[in-house]
Coordinates of C-alpha atoms in Angstrom, one line a residue:
M1 CA 0.0 0.0 0.0
I2 CA 1.3 3.5 -1.0
T3 CA 0.5 6.0 1.8
L4 CA 1.1 9.7 1.8
S5 CA 4.2 9.3 3.9
D6 CA 5.5 6.9 1.3
L7 CA 5.1 9.7 -1.2
N8 CA 7.1 11.9 1.0
I9 CA 4.4 14.5 0.8
I10 CA 5.1 16.4 4.0
G11 CA 3.0 19.2 5.6
S12 CA 0.2 18.8 3.1
K13 CA -3.5 19.2 3.9
T14 CA -5.2 16.1 2.6
I15 CA -8.9 16.3 1.7
Y16 CA -10.2 12.7 1.6
N17 CA -13.0 11.4 -0.5
S18 CA -14.6 14.9 -1.0
K19 CA -18.2 15.2 -2.1
P20 CA -18.8 16.6 -5.6
E21 CA -20.5 19.8 -4.2
D22 CA -17.4 20.5 -2.1
L23 CA -15.1 20.0 -5.1
Y24 CA -17.4 22.4 -7.1
E25 CA -17.1 25.0 -4.3
T26 CA -13.2 24.5 -4.0
T27 CA -12.6 24.8 -7.9
L28 CA -14.8 28.0 -8.0
S29 CA -13.1 29.6 -5.0
K30 CA -9.8 29.0 -6.5
K31 CA -11.1 30.5 -9.7
M32 CA -10.3 27.3 -11.8
G33 CA -13.8 27.0 -13.3
V34 CA -17.3 28.5 -13.7
L35 CA -20.8 27.3 -13.2
T36 CA -23.2 27.0 -16.2
N37 CA -26.8 28.1 -15.9
D38 CA -27.6 24.4 -15.2
R39 CA -25.3 24.5 -12.2
V40 CA -22.8 22.2 -13.9
L41 CA -19.1 22.9 -13.4
S42 CA -17.1 23.9 -16.5
V43 CA -13.3 24.0 -16.6
N44 CA -10.6 24.7 -19.2
T45 CA -7.8 22.3 -19.2
G46 CA -5.3 24.8 -20.7
K47 CA -2.6 23.9 -23.2
F48 CA -3.7 20.2 -23.4
T49 CA -7.2 19.6 -24.5
G50 CA -6.4 16.0 -25.5
R51 CA -4.1 13.2 -24.5
S52 CA -0.4 13.4 -25.5
P53 CA 0.3 9.8 -26.5
K54 CA 3.9 10.6 -27.4
D55 CA 4.6 11.5 -23.7
R56 CA 3.4 8.3 -22.2
Y57 CA 6.3 6.1 -20.9
I58 CA 6.4 2.6 -19.3
V59 CA 9.3 1.8 -16.9
K60 CA 11.4 -1.0 -18.5
D61 CA 12.1 -3.5 -15.8
E62 CA 11.9 -7.2 -15.0
I63 CA 8.2 -7.3 -15.3
T64 CA 7.9 -5.4 -18.7
K65 CA 11.1 -5.8 -20.6
D66 CA 10.2 -9.1 -22.4
K67 CA 6.4 -8.5 -22.6
V68 CA 5.7 -4.9 -23.7
W69 CA 5.8 -4.2 -27.4
W70 CA 8.3 -1.4 -27.3
G71 CA 8.4 1.4 -29.8
D72 CA 6.9 4.7 -30.7
I73 CA 3.7 3.9 -28.8
N74 CA 5.2 2.1 -25.8
K75 CA 8.2 4.2 -24.9
P76 CA 10.7 2.8 -22.4
L77 CA 11.9 4.7 -19.3
S78 CA 14.5 3.5 -16.7
S79 CA 13.7 3.0 -13.2
K80 CA 16.4 5.5 -12.2
V81 CA 14.6 8.3 -14.2
F82 CA 11.2 7.4 -12.8
E83 CA 12.5 7.5 -9.2
S84 CA 14.1 11.0 -9.8
L85 CA 11.0 12.4 -11.3
F86 CA 8.8 10.7 -8.6
D87 CA 11.0 12.4 -5.9
K88 CA 10.7 15.8 -7.6
V89 CA 6.9 15.6 -7.9
S90 CA 6.6 14.4 -4.3
K91 CA 8.5 17.4 -3.1
Y92 CA 6.6 19.8 -5.4
M93 CA 3.4 18.6 -3.9
S94 CA 4.6 18.8 -0.2
G95 CA 2.7 21.5 1.8
K96 CA -0.1 21.8 -0.7
D97 CA -3.8 21.2 -0.4
L98 CA -4.1 17.7 -1.9
Y99 CA -7.3 15.7 -2.9
V100 CA -7.0 12.1 -2.0
R101 CA -9.5 9.4 -3.1
D102 CA -9.8 5.7 -2.7
S103 CA -11.8 4.1 -5.6
S104 CA -11.5 1.0 -7.8
V105 CA -11.8 -0.3 -11.3
C106 CA -13.4 -3.4 -12.8
A107 CA -17.0 -4.1 -12.1
L108 CA -16.2 -7.8 -11.9
E109 CA -15.3 -8.5 -8.3
K110 CA -12.6 -11.1 -9.1
S111 CA -10.6 -8.7 -11.2
R112 CA -11.2 -5.6 -9.0
I113 CA -8.3 -3.2 -8.6
K114 CA -8.2 -0.8 -5.7
V115 CA -6.8 2.6 -6.6
R116 CA -5.6 5.6 -4.5
S117 CA -5.4 8.8 -6.3
V118 CA -3.6 12.0 -5.0
C119 CA -4.4 15.1 -7.0
E120 CA -3.1 18.6 -7.0
L121 CA -6.3 20.0 -8.5
P122 CA -9.9 19.6 -7.0
W123 CA -11.6 19.1 -10.3
S124 CA -9.1 16.2 -11.2
D125 CA -10.4 14.6 -8.1
L126 CA -14.1 15.3 -9.2
F127 CA -13.2 13.5 -12.5
I128 CA -12.0 10.4 -10.6
H129 CA -15.1 10.5 -8.4
N130 CA -17.2 10.4 -11.6
M131 CA -15.2 7.9 -13.7
F132 CA -13.9 5.3 -11.3
I133 CA -16.0 2.9 -9.1
R134 CA -16.7 4.4 -5.8
E135 CA -15.4 3.1 -2.4
F136 CA -17.3 4.4 0.5
S137 CA -14.6 3.7 3.1
Q138 CA -10.8 4.0 3.1
N139 CA -9.1 1.1 1.3
K140 CA -7.0 -0.9 3.8
D141 CA -5.1 -2.2 0.8
V142 CA -4.2 -0.4 -2.3
D143 CA -3.2 -2.0 -5.5
W144 CA -2.2 1.0 -7.6
S145 CA -1.6 4.6 -6.8
I146 CA -2.0 7.6 -9.1
L147 CA -0.1 10.9 -8.4
C148 CA -1.4 13.7 -10.5
A149 CA 0.4 17.1 -10.6
P150 CA -0.7 19.1 -13.6
N151 CA 1.2 22.3 -12.7
F152 CA 4.6 20.4 -12.3
K153 CA 6.6 20.7 -15.4
A154 CA 9.7 18.4 -16.1
D155 CA 13.1 19.9 -17.0
T156 CA 13.7 18.3 -20.4
N157 CA 17.5 18.9 -20.0
L158 CA 17.7 17.1 -16.6
D159 CA 14.7 14.7 -16.4
S160 CA 15.3 12.5 -19.4
V161 CA 11.9 13.0 -20.9
E162 CA 11.1 14.7 -24.2
N163 CA 8.7 17.3 -23.0
E164 CA 7.5 19.2 -19.8
N165 CA 4.3 17.0 -19.6
F166 CA 4.5 13.2 -19.0
T167 CA 2.5 10.1 -17.9
I168 CA 4.7 7.3 -16.6
I169 CA 3.5 3.8 -15.6
N170 CA 5.6 1.7 -13.3
F171 CA 4.4 -1.9 -13.1
S172 CA 6.9 -2.8 -10.3
R173 CA 6.0 0.0 -8.1
K174 CA 2.4 0.1 -9.1
I175 CA 2.5 3.8 -9.5
I176 CA 1.3 6.1 -12.2
L177 CA 2.9 9.5 -12.3
I178 CA 1.3 12.3 -14.2
G179 CA 2.7 15.8 -14.6
G180 CA 2.4 18.9 -16.9
S181 CA -1.1 18.3 -18.3
S182 CA -4.5 19.1 -16.9
Y183 CA -6.3 17.0 -19.3
T184 CA -8.1 14.4 -17.2
G185 CA -8.3 11.8 -20.0
E186 CA -4.6 11.1 -19.1
I187 CA -5.8 9.8 -15.7
K188 CA -8.3 7.4 -17.1
K189 CA -6.3 6.1 -20.0
S190 CA -3.2 5.5 -17.8
I191 CA -5.2 3.0 -15.6
F192 CA -6.7 1.5 -18.8
S193 CA -3.2 0.9 -20.1
V194 CA -2.4 -0.9 -16.8
L195 CA -5.4 -3.2 -17.3
N196 CA -4.5 -3.8 -21.0
F197 CA -1.2 -5.3 -19.6
T198 CA -2.2 -7.1 -16.4
L199 CA -5.6 -8.6 -17.5
P200 CA -4.3 -10.6 -20.5
V201 CA -1.1 -11.6 -18.9
N202 CA -2.4 -12.6 -15.5
E203 CA -6.0 -13.5 -16.0
N204 CA -6.6 -14.3 -19.7
I205 CA -9.1 -11.5 -19.9
L206 CA -9.4 -9.7 -23.2
P207 CA -9.3 -5.8 -22.4
M208 CA -11.3 -3.8 -24.9
H209 CA -11.5 -0.1 -25.9
C210 CA -15.3 -0.4 -26.5
S211 CA -18.7 0.5 -25.4
A212 CA -21.4 -2.1 -24.5
N213 CA -25.0 -2.4 -23.8
F214 CA -27.5 -5.0 -22.9
G215 CA -31.0 -5.8 -24.5
E216 CA -34.2 -6.9 -22.6
D217 CA -33.8 -10.2 -24.4
G218 CA -30.5 -10.8 -22.7
N219 CA -28.3 -10.1 -25.6
T220 CA -25.1 -8.0 -25.3
S221 CA -23.7 -5.7 -27.9
V222 CA -20.2 -4.4 -28.1
F223 CA -19.0 -1.3 -30.0
F224 CA -15.4 -0.8 -30.9
G225 CA -14.4 2.6 -32.6
L226 CA -11.9 5.5 -32.5
S227 CA -12.9 9.0 -31.5
G228 CA -15.7 10.4 -33.6
T229 CA -17.1 7.1 -34.8
G230 CA -20.1 7.1 -32.5
K231 CA -19.0 4.6 -29.8
T232 CA -20.7 6.6 -27.0
T233 CA -23.7 7.7 -29.0
L234 CA -24.7 4.3 -30.4
S235 CA -24.4 2.4 -27.2
T236 CA -26.4 4.9 -25.2
D237 CA -29.8 3.7 -26.2
E238 CA -32.9 4.3 -24.2
N239 CA -34.2 0.9 -25.3
R240 CA -31.1 -1.0 -24.0
K241 CA -29.2 -0.9 -20.8
L242 CA -25.8 0.8 -20.9
I243 CA -22.9 -1.3 -19.5
G244 CA -20.4 1.3 -20.3
D245 CA -19.2 3.7 -22.9
D246 CA -15.5 3.2 -23.3
E247 CA -13.5 0.3 -21.5
H248 CA -14.5 -3.3 -20.8
G249 CA -13.1 -6.7 -20.2
W250 CA -14.2 -10.1 -21.6
D251 CA -13.4 -13.0 -19.3
D252 CA -13.5 -16.8 -19.6
D253 CA -16.8 -17.0 -17.8
D254 CA -18.8 -15.3 -20.5
S255 CA -18.9 -11.9 -18.9
I256 CA -18.4 -8.5 -20.5
F257 CA -17.8 -6.1 -17.6
N258 CA -17.1 -2.3 -17.4
F259 CA -13.8 -1.1 -16.1
E260 CA -15.3 2.2 -15.0
G261 CA -18.1 3.8 -13.0
G262 CA -18.7 6.7 -15.2
C263 CA -18.9 8.0 -18.8
Y264 CA -16.5 10.5 -20.6
A265 CA -18.5 11.7 -23.7
K266 CA -17.6 14.1 -26.5
V267 CA -20.0 17.0 -26.5
L268 CA -19.2 18.8 -29.7
N269 CA -22.6 19.4 -31.5
L270 CA -24.4 17.6 -28.7
S271 CA -28.2 18.1 -29.1
K272 CA -31.2 16.9 -27.1
D273 CA -32.8 15.4 -30.2
N274 CA -29.9 13.3 -31.4
E275 CA -28.4 12.2 -28.1
P276 CA -31.1 12.7 -25.4
D277 CA -29.6 10.5 -22.8
I278 CA -26.2 12.2 -22.8
Y279 CA -27.7 15.5 -22.9
R280 CA -29.9 14.7 -19.8
A281 CA -26.8 13.2 -18.0
I282 CA -25.1 16.7 -17.9
K283 CA -26.4 17.8 -14.5
P284 CA -24.8 18.7 -11.1
C285 CA -22.0 16.4 -10.3
A286 CA -20.9 16.3 -14.0
L287 CA -17.7 18.0 -15.2
L288 CA -17.7 19.9 -18.5
E289 CA -14.2 20.5 -20.2
N290 CA -13.2 23.0 -22.8
V291 CA -16.8 24.0 -23.7
V292 CA -17.7 27.6 -24.6
L293 CA -20.5 29.5 -22.6
D294 CA -22.5 32.3 -24.0
K295 CA -23.3 35.5 -21.9
N296 CA -26.1 33.6 -20.0
K297 CA -23.6 30.8 -19.1
S298 CA -25.4 28.3 -21.4
V299 CA -23.2 25.9 -23.1
V300 CA -22.7 26.5 -26.8
Y301 CA -22.1 22.9 -27.9
S302 CA -21.5 23.9 -31.6
D303 CA -18.5 26.1 -30.7
Y304 CA -15.1 24.4 -31.0
S305 CA -13.0 27.6 -30.6
I306 CA -11.3 26.1 -27.5
S307 CA -11.2 22.5 -28.7
Q308 CA -13.0 20.0 -31.0
N309 CA -12.4 17.5 -28.1
S310 CA -14.8 19.2 -25.6
R311 CA -16.1 16.6 -23.1
V312 CA -18.2 15.9 -20.1
S313 CA -17.7 13.2 -17.4
Y314 CA -20.5 12.0 -15.2
P315 CA -21.4 9.0 -13.2
I316 CA -22.9 6.1 -15.2
Y317 CA -26.1 6.3 -13.1
H318 CA -26.7 9.7 -14.7
I319 CA -27.8 7.5 -17.7
N320 CA -31.4 6.3 -16.8
S321 CA -31.0 3.1 -18.7
S322 CA -27.6 2.1 -17.2
L323 CA -27.0 -1.5 -16.0
S324 CA -26.1 -2.1 -12.4
P325 CA -23.8 -3.8 -11.7
S326 CA -22.0 -3.1 -15.1
I327 CA -21.8 -6.7 -16.2
G328 CA -23.2 -8.3 -19.3
K329 CA -23.1 -11.7 -20.9
N330 CA -21.2 -13.1 -23.9
P331 CA -21.8 -10.5 -26.9
N332 CA -24.3 -11.6 -29.6
N333 CA -23.0 -8.9 -31.9
I334 CA -19.8 -7.0 -32.1
F335 CA -19.7 -3.7 -34.1
F336 CA -16.5 -2.2 -35.5
L337 CA -17.3 1.4 -36.1
T338 CA -15.5 3.5 -38.7
A339 CA -16.1 7.1 -40.0
D340 CA -15.0 6.5 -43.6
A341 CA -14.4 9.9 -45.0
F342 CA -13.3 8.2 -48.4
G343 CA -17.0 7.3 -48.7
V344 CA -16.3 3.9 -50.1
L345 CA -17.1 1.4 -47.2
P346 CA -20.7 0.1 -47.1
P347 CA -22.8 1.3 -44.1
V348 CA -23.0 -2.3 -42.9
S349 CA -20.9 -5.3 -43.6
K350 CA -20.7 -8.8 -42.1
L351 CA -17.2 -10.1 -41.2
T352 CA -15.7 -13.6 -40.8
K353 CA -13.8 -14.2 -37.6
F354 CA -10.4 -13.8 -39.5
Q355 CA -11.6 -10.7 -41.2
A356 CA -12.7 -9.5 -37.8
A357 CA -9.1 -10.1 -36.5
Y358 CA -7.6 -8.3 -39.5
H359 CA -9.9 -5.3 -39.0
F360 CA -9.4 -5.4 -35.3
I361 CA -5.6 -5.1 -35.7
S362 CA -6.0 -2.5 -38.3
G363 CA -8.5 -0.3 -36.3
Y364 CA -9.4 2.0 -39.2
T365 CA -11.2 5.2 -39.4
S366 CA -10.4 8.5 -41.1
K367 CA -9.6 12.0 -40.2
L368 CA -10.8 15.0 -42.2
A369 CA -8.1 17.1 -43.8
G370 CA -9.5 20.1 -42.0
T371 CA -9.0 23.6 -43.5
E372 CA -5.4 23.5 -44.5
V373 CA -4.8 25.2 -47.8
G374 CA -4.4 22.7 -50.8
I375 CA -5.5 19.6 -48.7
N376 CA -8.8 18.4 -49.8
D377 CA -8.6 14.7 -49.3
P378 CA -9.4 12.6 -46.2
V379 CA -6.5 11.1 -44.3
P380 CA -6.6 7.4 -43.2
N381 CA -6.2 6.8 -39.4
F382 CA -5.2 3.3 -38.1
S383 CA -5.0 2.6 -34.4
A384 CA -4.3 -1.0 -33.6
C385 CA -7.2 -2.8 -31.6
F386 CA -9.0 0.6 -31.9
G387 CA -6.8 1.9 -29.1
A388 CA -3.1 1.6 -29.9
P389 CA -2.0 4.3 -27.3
F390 CA -3.3 2.2 -24.5
M391 CA -2.1 -1.3 -25.6
P392 CA 1.2 -2.3 -24.1
L393 CA 1.3 -5.8 -25.7
H394 CA 1.6 -6.7 -29.4
P395 CA -1.7 -6.3 -31.2
S396 CA -1.6 -10.0 -32.4
V397 CA -2.0 -11.0 -28.7
Y398 CA -5.3 -9.2 -28.4
A399 CA -6.4 -10.3 -31.9
E400 CA -5.8 -14.0 -31.1
M401 CA -7.7 -13.6 -27.9
L402 CA -10.5 -12.1 -29.8
I403 CA -10.6 -15.0 -32.2
S404 CA -10.6 -17.5 -29.4
K405 CA -13.6 -15.7 -27.8
L406 CA -15.5 -15.5 -31.1
E407 CA -15.0 -19.3 -31.6
K408 CA -16.4 -20.0 -28.1
C409 CA -19.5 -17.9 -28.3
N410 CA -20.2 -17.5 -32.1
A411 CA -20.8 -13.7 -31.9
K412 CA -21.4 -12.0 -35.2
V413 CA -19.0 -9.2 -36.2
W414 CA -20.1 -6.3 -38.2
L415 CA -18.2 -3.3 -39.8
I416 CA -20.4 -0.2 -39.6
N417 CA -19.5 2.8 -41.6
T418 CA -20.8 5.9 -39.7
G419 CA -19.0 8.2 -42.2
W420 CA -19.6 9.3 -45.7
I421 CA -21.7 7.6 -48.5
G422 CA -22.0 8.5 -52.2
G423 CA -18.6 10.0 -52.4
P424 CA -15.7 11.2 -50.1
F425 CA -15.9 14.2 -47.8
G426 CA -16.8 17.3 -49.8
V427 CA -18.7 15.3 -52.4
G428 CA -20.9 12.8 -50.7
K429 CA -22.7 13.1 -47.4
R430 CA -22.5 11.6 -43.9
I431 CA -25.0 8.8 -43.3
E432 CA -27.8 10.0 -41.2
L433 CA -27.6 8.8 -37.6
K434 CA -31.2 7.5 -37.8
Y435 CA -30.2 5.0 -40.5
T436 CA -27.1 3.8 -38.5
R437 CA -29.4 3.4 -35.4
K438 CA -31.9 1.4 -37.5
I439 CA -29.2 -0.8 -38.9
I440 CA -28.0 -1.5 -35.4
D441 CA -31.4 -2.2 -34.1
V442 CA -32.3 -4.8 -36.8
I443 CA -29.0 -6.6 -36.4
N444 CA -29.6 -6.8 -32.6
S445 CA -33.1 -8.1 -33.2
G446 CA -31.8 -10.9 -35.6
E447 CA -34.1 -9.5 -38.3
L448 CA -31.2 -8.4 -40.7
D449 CA -29.6 -11.9 -40.8
S450 CA -33.0 -13.7 -41.2
L451 CA -34.0 -11.5 -44.2
N452 CA -30.7 -11.8 -45.9
I453 CA -30.2 -15.5 -45.9
G454 CA -28.7 -16.3 -49.3
K455 CA -28.9 -12.7 -50.3
Y456 CA -25.7 -11.2 -49.0
R457 CA -23.2 -10.2 -51.8
N458 CA -19.5 -10.3 -51.5
H459 CA -17.5 -7.0 -51.7
S460 CA -15.2 -7.1 -54.6
I461 CA -12.0 -5.9 -52.9
F462 CA -12.6 -6.3 -49.1
N463 CA -14.4 -9.7 -49.5
F464 CA -16.9 -9.1 -46.5
K465 CA -20.6 -9.8 -47.0
I466 CA -23.0 -6.9 -47.7
P467 CA -26.7 -7.3 -46.9
I468 CA -29.1 -6.6 -49.9
V469 CA -32.0 -5.3 -47.8
C470 CA -32.4 -3.7 -44.3
P471 CA -35.8 -2.8 -42.9
G472 CA -36.2 0.9 -42.4
V473 CA -33.1 1.8 -44.6
P474 CA -33.5 2.7 -48.3
D475 CA -32.0 0.0 -50.5
D476 CA -29.7 2.5 -52.3
I477 CA -28.0 3.5 -49.1
L478 CA -26.7 -0.1 -48.6
S479 CA -24.8 0.1 -52.0
Q480 CA -22.0 2.6 -52.4
K481 CA -22.0 1.7 -56.1
K482 CA -25.5 3.0 -56.6
L483 CA -24.8 6.1 -54.6
W484 CA -21.5 7.0 -56.4
G485 CA -22.9 6.5 -59.9
D486 CA -19.4 6.3 -61.4
D487 CA -17.8 2.8 -61.3
H488 CA -14.4 4.1 -62.3
K489 CA -14.1 6.7 -59.5
L490 CA -15.4 4.4 -56.9
W491 CA -13.1 1.6 -57.9
N492 CA -10.0 3.9 -57.8
A493 CA -11.0 5.2 -54.4
L494 CA -11.4 1.5 -53.0
Q495 CA -8.1 0.6 -54.5
S496 CA -6.5 3.6 -52.7
L497 CA -8.1 2.6 -49.4
S498 CA -7.0 -1.0 -49.9
D499 CA -3.4 0.1 -50.4
H500 CA -3.6 2.1 -47.1
F501 CA -4.8 -1.0 -45.3
K502 CA -2.0 -3.2 -46.8
K503 CA 0.7 -0.6 -46.0
N504 CA -0.4 -0.2 -42.5
F505 CA -0.7 -3.9 -41.8
K506 CA 3.0 -4.6 -42.9
K507 CA 4.3 -3.6 -39.5
F508 CA 2.3 -6.4 -37.9
E509 CA 2.8 -9.2 -40.5
S510 CA 5.8 -10.8 -39.0
E511 CA 4.0 -11.9 -35.7
V512 CA 0.5 -12.4 -37.2
P513 CA -0.7 -15.8 -38.5
D514 CA -1.4 -16.3 -42.1
K515 CA -5.2 -17.0 -41.5
I516 CA -5.4 -13.4 -40.2
K517 CA -3.5 -12.0 -43.1
L518 CA -6.0 -13.5 -45.4
G519 CA -8.8 -11.5 -43.7
G520 CA -7.5 -8.3 -45.5
P521 CA -8.4 -6.8 -48.9
N522 CA -7.4 -8.3 -52.2

């Protein structure tokens, strides 16, 4: 157990397991945030409005040296450098008001990890209160400790890190050290990285960067996807119980369980009509980050002048249809979400298990080129396992675990394009959310499969199966060929995307079985 004395934080006033209203008051009194007209705390995270994955390090020691997939994503740091920075951060925090909280992660009791966090800022502590599973008494034993000092800046000449900000994970000491960034996502993703290492290695549990929900008929659905693909939006469904919106485990006893006790949703262009459950979840206890307020202190969700990554954290019980405890059964359907700005992938495709492994390792979506002069084309974005910055092991480890799970439970895997149809960004249009929701609904009901028996057609390049009909969705929308109206342009765009897939996959090929390689495009 790491105690405050172990951290050498001397003379500090420690505020333990504060209530949200007290953290609101402290944040306001220190002029670190403002209240919206709905009495929700809003803060600005400063220079960093998103994670800085290039500044995340893992201490290379006896536990990690032969297991971690070292490289640009998992950057090694020596124990000596860690101890030096740990000592500096501890001394920096000495004598300050500190916010200490005991919480836990993993809804499944047998995998529960008890966490003690020590935060410099009150609203960092509020974030942890919202996002982790609450403990209502002091933990006698602590498995991991988080020390979060956003205002401490490393000396790049002396501290052997590349920038002033850093997140360091030490598996031997079981300590996460965060400095130089106020973006709270660093806190939640660091403990997710820990679980992505410990659960497969120690418990044969597949950790997943996904959302999940549960139907009245007992079926579980899992949604993988990178930022902006609709992972939180599509899993938050008033007709199904939300298990969680971001991080889950899949164990050998047929359980899908949430790692967290809250949700961290993007709010850019949030509306009551399109995402009513998330909209209603933003109420006192919630924490808004990097949103713009008008003169009446109402949130202007369409304004991205601070950041396109404006967010809100709230306890999962703010979603009326959430499941408690946050544990579901083996999934019936798994959805890979991609916002394809090339406009060539069908709105819905059915994958074999080896195609699923290939696309899982690829983790494809696309980024828009933005407003840079002379750049008009979408940019492909690949993130292994739909969460490369949080995956310490080689992606093939997680992919083979996925195949094993699929073989055991016979879950169906679907590739869902929530992006553009009928042409690339700037030419085609983004598929309407109502159609994507309808596709998800008829898959979950089993109706799509039953209607398309013998009617699926094979994609000419990616080889997956495309349904001919989908109730509630116009037939033309299911076929990019019909929407494009120009076979030559569509074929060239498909070939271009196929080339991007193959180029990206080369870095994994040496450790991936041939059966998974065959799941890729022609």
